[in-house]
PDB file of C-alpha atoms and ligand atoms in Angstrom:
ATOM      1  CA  UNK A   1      97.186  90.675 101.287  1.00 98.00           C
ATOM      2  CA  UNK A   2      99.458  92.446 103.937  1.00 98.00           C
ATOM      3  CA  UNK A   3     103.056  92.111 103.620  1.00 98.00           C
ATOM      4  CA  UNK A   4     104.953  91.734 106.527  1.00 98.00           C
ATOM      5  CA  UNK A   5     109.232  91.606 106.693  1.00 98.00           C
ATOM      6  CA  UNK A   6     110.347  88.315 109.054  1.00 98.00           C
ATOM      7  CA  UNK A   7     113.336  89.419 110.545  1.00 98.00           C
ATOM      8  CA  UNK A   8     114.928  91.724 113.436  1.00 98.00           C
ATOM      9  CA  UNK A   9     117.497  93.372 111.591  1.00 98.00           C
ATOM     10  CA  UNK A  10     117.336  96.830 111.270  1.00 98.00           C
ATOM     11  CA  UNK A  11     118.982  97.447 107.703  1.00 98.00           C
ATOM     12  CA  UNK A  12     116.537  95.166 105.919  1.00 98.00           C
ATOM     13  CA  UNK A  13     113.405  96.229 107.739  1.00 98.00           C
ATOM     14  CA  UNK A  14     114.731  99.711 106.845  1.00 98.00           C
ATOM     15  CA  UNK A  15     114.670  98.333 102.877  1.00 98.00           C
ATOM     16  CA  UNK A  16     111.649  96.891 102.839  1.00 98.00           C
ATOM     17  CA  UNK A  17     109.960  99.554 104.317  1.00 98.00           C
ATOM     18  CA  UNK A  18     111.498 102.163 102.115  1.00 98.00           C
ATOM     19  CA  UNK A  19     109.813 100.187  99.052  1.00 97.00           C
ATOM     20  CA  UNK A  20     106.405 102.088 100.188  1.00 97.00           C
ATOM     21  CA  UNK A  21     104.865  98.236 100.677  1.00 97.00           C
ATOM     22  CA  UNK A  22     105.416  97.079 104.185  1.00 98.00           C
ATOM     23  CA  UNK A  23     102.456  96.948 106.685  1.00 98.00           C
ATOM     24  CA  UNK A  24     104.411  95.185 109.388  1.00 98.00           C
ATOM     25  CA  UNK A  25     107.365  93.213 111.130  1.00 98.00           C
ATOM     26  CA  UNK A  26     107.214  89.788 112.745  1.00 98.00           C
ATOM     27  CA  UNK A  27     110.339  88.795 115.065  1.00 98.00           C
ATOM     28  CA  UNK A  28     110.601  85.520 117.255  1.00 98.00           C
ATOM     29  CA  UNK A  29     113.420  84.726 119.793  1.00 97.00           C
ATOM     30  CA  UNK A  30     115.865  83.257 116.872  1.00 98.00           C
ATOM     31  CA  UNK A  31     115.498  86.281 115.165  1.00 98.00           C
ATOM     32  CA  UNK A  32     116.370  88.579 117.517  1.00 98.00           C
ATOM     33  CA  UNK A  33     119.240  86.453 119.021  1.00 98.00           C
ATOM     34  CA  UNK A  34     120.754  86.513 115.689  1.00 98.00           C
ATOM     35  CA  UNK A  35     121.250  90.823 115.967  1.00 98.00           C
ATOM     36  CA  UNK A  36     122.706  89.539 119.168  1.00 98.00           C
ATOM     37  CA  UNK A  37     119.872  91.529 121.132  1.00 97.00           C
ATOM     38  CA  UNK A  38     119.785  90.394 124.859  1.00 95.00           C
ATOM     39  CA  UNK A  39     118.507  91.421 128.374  1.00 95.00           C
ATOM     40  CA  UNK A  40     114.969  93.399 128.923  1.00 95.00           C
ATOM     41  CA  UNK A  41     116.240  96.486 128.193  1.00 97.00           C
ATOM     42  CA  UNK A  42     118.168  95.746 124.715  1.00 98.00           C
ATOM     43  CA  UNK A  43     114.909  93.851 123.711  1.00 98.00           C
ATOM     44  CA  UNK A  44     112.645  96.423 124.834  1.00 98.00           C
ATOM     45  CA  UNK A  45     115.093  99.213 123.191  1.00 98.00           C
ATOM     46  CA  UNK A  46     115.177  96.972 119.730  1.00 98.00           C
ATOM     47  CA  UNK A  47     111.195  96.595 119.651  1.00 98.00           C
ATOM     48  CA  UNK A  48     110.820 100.165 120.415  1.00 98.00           C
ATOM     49  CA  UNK A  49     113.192 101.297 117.148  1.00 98.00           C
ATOM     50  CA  UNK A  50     111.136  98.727 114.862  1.00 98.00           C
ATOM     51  CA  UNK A  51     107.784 100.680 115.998  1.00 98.00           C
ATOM     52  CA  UNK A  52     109.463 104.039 115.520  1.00 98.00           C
ATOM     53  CA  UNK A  53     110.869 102.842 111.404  1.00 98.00           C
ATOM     54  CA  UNK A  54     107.386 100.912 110.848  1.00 98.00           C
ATOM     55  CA  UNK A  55     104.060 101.555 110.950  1.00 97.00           C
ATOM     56  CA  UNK A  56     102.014  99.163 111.270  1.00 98.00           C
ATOM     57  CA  UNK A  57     101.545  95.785 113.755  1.00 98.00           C
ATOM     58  CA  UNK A  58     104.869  94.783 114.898  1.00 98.00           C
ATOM     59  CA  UNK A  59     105.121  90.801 116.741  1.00 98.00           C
ATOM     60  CA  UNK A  60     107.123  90.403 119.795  1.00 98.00           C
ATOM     61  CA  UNK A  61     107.379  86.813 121.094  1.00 98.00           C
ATOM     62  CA  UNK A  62     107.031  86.432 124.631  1.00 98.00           C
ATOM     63  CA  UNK A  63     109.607  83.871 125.781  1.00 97.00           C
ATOM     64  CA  UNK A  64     106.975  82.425 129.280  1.00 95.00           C
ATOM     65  CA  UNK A  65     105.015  79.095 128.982  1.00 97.00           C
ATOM     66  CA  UNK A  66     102.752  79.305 131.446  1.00 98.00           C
ATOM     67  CA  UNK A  67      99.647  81.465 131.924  1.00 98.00           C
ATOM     68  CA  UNK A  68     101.038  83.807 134.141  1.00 98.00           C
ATOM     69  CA  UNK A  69     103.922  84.344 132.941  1.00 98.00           C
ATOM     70  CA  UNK A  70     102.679  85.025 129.525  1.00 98.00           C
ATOM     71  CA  UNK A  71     100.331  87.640 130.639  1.00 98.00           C
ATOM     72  CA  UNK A  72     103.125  89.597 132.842  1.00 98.00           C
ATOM     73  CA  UNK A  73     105.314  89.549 129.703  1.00 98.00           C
ATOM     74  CA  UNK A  74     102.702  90.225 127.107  1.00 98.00           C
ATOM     75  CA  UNK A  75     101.442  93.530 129.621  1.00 98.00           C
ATOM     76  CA  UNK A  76     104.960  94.621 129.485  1.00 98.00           C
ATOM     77  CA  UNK A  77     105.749  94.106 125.666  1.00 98.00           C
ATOM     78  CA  UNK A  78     102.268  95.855 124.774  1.00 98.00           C
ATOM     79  CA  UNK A  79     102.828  98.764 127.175  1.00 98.00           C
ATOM     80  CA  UNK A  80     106.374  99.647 124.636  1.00 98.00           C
ATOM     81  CA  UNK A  81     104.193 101.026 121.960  1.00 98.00           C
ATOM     82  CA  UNK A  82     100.656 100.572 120.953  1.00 98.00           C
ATOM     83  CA  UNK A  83     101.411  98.704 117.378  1.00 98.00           C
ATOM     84  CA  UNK A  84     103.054  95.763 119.348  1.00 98.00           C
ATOM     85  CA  UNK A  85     100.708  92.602 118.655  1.00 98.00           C
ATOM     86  CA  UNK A  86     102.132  90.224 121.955  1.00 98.00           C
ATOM     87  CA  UNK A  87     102.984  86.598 120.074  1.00 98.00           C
ATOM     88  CA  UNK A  88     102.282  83.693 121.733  1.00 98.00           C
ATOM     89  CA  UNK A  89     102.864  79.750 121.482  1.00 98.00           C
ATOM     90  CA  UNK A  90     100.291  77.378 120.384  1.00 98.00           C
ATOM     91  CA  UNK A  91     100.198  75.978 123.908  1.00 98.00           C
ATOM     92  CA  UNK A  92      97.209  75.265 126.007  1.00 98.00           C
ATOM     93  CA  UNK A  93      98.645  77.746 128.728  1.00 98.00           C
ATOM     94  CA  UNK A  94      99.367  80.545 125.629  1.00 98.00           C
ATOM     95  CA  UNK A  95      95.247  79.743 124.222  1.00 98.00           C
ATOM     96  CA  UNK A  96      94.774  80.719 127.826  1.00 98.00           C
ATOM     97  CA  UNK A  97      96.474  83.706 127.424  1.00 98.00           C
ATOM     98  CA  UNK A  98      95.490  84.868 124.021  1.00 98.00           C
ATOM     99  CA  UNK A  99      91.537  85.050 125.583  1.00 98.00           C
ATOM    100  CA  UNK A 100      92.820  86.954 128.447  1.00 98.00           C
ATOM    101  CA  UNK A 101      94.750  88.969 125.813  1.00 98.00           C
ATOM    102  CA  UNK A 102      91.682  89.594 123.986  1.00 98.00           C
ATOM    103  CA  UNK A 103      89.530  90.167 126.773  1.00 98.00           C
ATOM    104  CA  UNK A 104      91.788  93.091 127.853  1.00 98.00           C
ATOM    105  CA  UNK A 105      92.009  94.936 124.323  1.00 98.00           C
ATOM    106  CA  UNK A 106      95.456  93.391 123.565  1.00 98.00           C
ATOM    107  CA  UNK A 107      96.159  92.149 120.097  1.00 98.00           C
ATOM    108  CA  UNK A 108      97.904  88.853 119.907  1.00 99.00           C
ATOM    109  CA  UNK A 109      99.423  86.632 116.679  1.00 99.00           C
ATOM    110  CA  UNK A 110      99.641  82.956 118.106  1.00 99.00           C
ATOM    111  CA  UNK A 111     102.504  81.191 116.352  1.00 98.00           C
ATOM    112  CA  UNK A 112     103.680  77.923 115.955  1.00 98.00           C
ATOM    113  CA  UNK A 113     100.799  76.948 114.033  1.00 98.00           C
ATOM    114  CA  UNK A 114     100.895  73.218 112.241  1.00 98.00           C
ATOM    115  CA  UNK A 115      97.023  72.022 111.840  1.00 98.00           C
ATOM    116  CA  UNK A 116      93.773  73.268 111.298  1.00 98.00           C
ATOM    117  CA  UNK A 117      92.861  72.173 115.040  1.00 98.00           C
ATOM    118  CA  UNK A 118      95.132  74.917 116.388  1.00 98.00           C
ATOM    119  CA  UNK A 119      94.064  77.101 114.115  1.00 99.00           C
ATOM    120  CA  UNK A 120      90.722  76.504 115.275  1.00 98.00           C
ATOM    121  CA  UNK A 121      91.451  77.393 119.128  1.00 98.00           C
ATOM    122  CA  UNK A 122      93.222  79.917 118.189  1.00 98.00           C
ATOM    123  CA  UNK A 123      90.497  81.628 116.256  1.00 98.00           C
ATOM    124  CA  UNK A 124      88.210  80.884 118.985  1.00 98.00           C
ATOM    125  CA  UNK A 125      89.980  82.263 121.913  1.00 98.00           C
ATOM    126  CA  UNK A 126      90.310  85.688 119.525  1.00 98.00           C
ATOM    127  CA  UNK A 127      93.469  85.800 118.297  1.00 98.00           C
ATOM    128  CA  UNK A 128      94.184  88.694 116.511  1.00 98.00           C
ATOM    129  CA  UNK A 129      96.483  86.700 114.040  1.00 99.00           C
ATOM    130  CA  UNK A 130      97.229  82.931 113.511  1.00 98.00           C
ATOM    131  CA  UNK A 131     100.689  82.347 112.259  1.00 98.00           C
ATOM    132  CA  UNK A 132     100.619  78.752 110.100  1.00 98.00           C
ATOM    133  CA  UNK A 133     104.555  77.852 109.850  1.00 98.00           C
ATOM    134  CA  UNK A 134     104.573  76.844 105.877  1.00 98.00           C
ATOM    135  CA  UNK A 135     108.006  76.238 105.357  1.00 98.00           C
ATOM    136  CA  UNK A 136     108.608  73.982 108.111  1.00 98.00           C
ATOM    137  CA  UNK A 137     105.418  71.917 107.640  1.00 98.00           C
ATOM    138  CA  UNK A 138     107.256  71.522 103.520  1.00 98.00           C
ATOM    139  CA  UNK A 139     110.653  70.869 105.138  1.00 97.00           C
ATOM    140  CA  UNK A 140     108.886  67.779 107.066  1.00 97.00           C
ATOM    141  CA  UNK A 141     107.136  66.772 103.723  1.00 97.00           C
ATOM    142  CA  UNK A 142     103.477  67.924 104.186  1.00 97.00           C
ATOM    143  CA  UNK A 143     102.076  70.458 102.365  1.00 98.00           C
ATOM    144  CA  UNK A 144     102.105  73.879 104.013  1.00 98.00           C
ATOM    145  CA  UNK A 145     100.431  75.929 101.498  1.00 98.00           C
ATOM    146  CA  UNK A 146      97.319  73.403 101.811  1.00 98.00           C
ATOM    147  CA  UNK A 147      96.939  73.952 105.111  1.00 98.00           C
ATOM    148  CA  UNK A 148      96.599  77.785 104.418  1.00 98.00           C
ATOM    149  CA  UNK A 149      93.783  77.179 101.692  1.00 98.00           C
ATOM    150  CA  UNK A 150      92.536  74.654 104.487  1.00 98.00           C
ATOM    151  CA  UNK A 151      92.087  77.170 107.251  1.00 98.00           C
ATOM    152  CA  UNK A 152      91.114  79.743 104.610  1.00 98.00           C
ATOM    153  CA  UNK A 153      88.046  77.981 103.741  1.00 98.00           C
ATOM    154  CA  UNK A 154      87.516  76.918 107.899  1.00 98.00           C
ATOM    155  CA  UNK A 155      87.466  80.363 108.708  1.00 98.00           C
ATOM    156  CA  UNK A 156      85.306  81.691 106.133  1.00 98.00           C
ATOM    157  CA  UNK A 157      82.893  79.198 106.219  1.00 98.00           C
ATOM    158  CA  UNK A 158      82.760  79.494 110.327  1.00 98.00           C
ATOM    159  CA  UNK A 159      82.986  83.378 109.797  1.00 98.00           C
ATOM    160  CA  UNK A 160      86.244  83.142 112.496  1.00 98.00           C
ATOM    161  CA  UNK A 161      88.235  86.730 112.317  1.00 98.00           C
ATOM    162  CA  UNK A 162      91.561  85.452 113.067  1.00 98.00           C
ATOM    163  CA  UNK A 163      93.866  86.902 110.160  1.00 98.00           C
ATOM    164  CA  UNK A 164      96.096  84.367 108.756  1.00 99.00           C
ATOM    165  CA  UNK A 165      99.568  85.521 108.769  1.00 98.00           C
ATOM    166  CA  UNK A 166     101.796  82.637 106.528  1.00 98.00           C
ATOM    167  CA  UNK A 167     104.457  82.434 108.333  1.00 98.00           C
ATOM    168  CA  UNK A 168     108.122  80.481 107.524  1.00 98.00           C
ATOM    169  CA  UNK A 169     108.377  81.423 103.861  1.00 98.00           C
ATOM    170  CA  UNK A 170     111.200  80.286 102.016  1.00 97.00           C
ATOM    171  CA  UNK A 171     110.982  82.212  98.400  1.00 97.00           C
ATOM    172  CA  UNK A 172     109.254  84.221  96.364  1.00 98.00           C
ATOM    173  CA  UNK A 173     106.650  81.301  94.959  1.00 97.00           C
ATOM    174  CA  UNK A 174     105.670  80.651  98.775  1.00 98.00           C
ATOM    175  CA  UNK A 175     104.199  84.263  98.638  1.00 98.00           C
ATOM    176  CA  UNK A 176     102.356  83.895  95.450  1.00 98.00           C
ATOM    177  CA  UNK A 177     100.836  80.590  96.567  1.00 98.00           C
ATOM    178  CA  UNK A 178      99.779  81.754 100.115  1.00 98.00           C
ATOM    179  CA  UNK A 179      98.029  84.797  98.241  1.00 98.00           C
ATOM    180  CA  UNK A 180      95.677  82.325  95.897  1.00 98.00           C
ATOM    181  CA  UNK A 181      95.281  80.012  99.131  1.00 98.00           C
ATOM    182  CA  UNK A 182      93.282  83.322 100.896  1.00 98.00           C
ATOM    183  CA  UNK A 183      96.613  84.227 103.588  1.00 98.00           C
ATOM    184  CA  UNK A 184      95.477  87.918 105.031  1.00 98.00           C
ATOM    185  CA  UNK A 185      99.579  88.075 105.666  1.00 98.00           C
ATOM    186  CA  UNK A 186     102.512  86.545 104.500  1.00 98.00           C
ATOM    187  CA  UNK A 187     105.380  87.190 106.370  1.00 98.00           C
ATOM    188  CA  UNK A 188     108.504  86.978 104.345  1.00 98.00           C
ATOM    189  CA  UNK A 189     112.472  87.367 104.423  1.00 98.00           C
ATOM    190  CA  UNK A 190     113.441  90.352 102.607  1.00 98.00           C
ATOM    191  CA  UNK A 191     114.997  87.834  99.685  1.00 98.00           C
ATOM    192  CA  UNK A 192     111.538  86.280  99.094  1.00 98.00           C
ATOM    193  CA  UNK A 193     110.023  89.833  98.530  1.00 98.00           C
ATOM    194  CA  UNK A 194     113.065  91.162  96.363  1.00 98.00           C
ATOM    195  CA  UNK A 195     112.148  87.687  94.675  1.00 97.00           C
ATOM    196  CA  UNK A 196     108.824  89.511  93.634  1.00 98.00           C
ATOM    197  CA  UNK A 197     110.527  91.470  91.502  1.00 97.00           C
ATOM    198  CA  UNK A 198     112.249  89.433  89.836  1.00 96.00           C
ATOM    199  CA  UNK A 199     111.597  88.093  85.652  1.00 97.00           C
ATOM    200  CA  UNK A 200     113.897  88.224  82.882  1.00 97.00           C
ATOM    201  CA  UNK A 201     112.456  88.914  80.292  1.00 98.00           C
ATOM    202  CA  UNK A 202     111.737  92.126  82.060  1.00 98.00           C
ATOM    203  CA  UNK A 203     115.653  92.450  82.142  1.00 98.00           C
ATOM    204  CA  UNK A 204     115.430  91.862  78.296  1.00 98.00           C
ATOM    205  CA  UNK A 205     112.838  94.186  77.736  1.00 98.00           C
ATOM    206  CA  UNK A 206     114.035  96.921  79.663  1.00 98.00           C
ATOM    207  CA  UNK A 207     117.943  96.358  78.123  1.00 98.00           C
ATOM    208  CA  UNK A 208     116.293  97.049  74.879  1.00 98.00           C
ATOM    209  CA  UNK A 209     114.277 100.056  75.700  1.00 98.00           C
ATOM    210  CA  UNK A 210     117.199 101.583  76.716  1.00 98.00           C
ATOM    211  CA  UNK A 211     119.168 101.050  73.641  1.00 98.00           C
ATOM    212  CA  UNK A 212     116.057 102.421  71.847  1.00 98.00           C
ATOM    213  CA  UNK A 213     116.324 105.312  74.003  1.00 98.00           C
ATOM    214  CA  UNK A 214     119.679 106.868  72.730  1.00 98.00           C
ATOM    215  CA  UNK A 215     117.793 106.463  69.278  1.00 98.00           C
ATOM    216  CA  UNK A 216     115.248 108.964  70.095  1.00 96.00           C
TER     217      UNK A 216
HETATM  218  C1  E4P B   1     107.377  84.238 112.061  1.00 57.88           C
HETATM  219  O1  E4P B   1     106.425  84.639 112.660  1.00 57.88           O
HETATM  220  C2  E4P B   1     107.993  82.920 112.312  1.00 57.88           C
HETATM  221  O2  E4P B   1     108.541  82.878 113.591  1.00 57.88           O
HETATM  222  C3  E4P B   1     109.018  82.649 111.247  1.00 57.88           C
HETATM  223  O3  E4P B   1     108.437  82.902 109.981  1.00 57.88           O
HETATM  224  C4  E4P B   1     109.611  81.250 111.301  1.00 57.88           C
HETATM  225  O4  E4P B   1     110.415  81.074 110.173  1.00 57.88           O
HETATM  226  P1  E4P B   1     111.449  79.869 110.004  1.00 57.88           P
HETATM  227  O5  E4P B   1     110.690  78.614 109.870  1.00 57.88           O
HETATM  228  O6  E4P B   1     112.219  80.226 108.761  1.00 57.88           O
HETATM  229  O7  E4P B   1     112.322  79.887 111.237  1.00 57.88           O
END
């Protein structure tokens, strides 16, 4: 499974990446509004620093919801560096776009993902990545990790090569789940991978080891 850091901010993509295990960055417009990036040229400036720190596919979110629009903006954000995967909404205009997107060598990750329908189009019109929103769909009191063993089992029985990128993860058991339920990606705050790390009787262990070090 590919591990990718959910955020825009610099200093914890710059963590996570120094661990040696990141294979990518996923941003959406809340995301980026929180660094307070804003205009075309801060945004474009931002994405362009991510692709510089991290290599590997990097999501920008185009903000249009209709066909053409989408396409302009996802041209433009792909043209800022070639790791830029354009993401797109689970719209009927954006499944639109993701084909054209495909058709034209463009890798897309269509987010907002809720049901294995949408995963379905999306798969079909080529997406590169399907982004299923698991902490939300928990929040609202389904089950968001079923839906990732759900599409799991869709896709391989259909032989669909969509990755699925779990997206909206909320801690460090959301990542181990998605992992058994067959994600390709999990996308996760930089507190849910830390979480990883994370047992104590590793703390014990280690506490004692080093006591039994000055003994040596
Ligand atoms: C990433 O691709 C998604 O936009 C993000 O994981 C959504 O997370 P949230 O539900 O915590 O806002």
């Amino acid at each position: 499974m590919k591990f990718f850091i959910d955020t825009a901010n610099l200093a914890q993509i710059k963590e996570a990446n120094d661990l040696g295990i990141l294979d990518g960055v996923t941003t959406n417009p809340s995301l980026m509004a929180k660094e307070g990036i804003k205009g075309e040229e801060a945004i474009t400036n931002h994405y362009k620093t991510i692709c510089e720190m991290v290599d590997g596919d990097i999501s920008a979110e185009v903000l249009g919801v209709t066909f053409e629009g989408i396409v302009e903006e996802g041209k433009k954000l792909a043209a800022i560096h070639p790791n830029i995967v354009v993401k797109v909404p689970m719209i009927k205009d954006g499944i639109k776009a993701i084909k054209w997107f495909t058709d034209n060598g463009i890798k897309t990750n269509c987010t907002l993902i809720f049901s294995a329908g949408q995963a379905i189009l999306a798969a079909k019109a080529g997406a590169s990545y399907i982004s299923p929103f698991i902490g939300r769909i928990d929040d609202s009191g389904w089950d968001g990790v079923q839906l990732i063993s759900q599409i799991a089992q869709i896709y391989a029985v259909q032989g669909f090569k969509s990755e699925i990128l779990a997206a909206s993860i909320r801690n460090a058991n959301h990542i181990i789940a998605c992992a058994e339920a067959g994600a390709n990606v999990c996308t996760c705050p930089l507190d849910s991978i830390l979480g990883l790390l994370k047992h104590p009787l590793t703390d014990i262990g280690l506490a004692k080891f080093l006591e039994d070090a000055k003994k040596m």
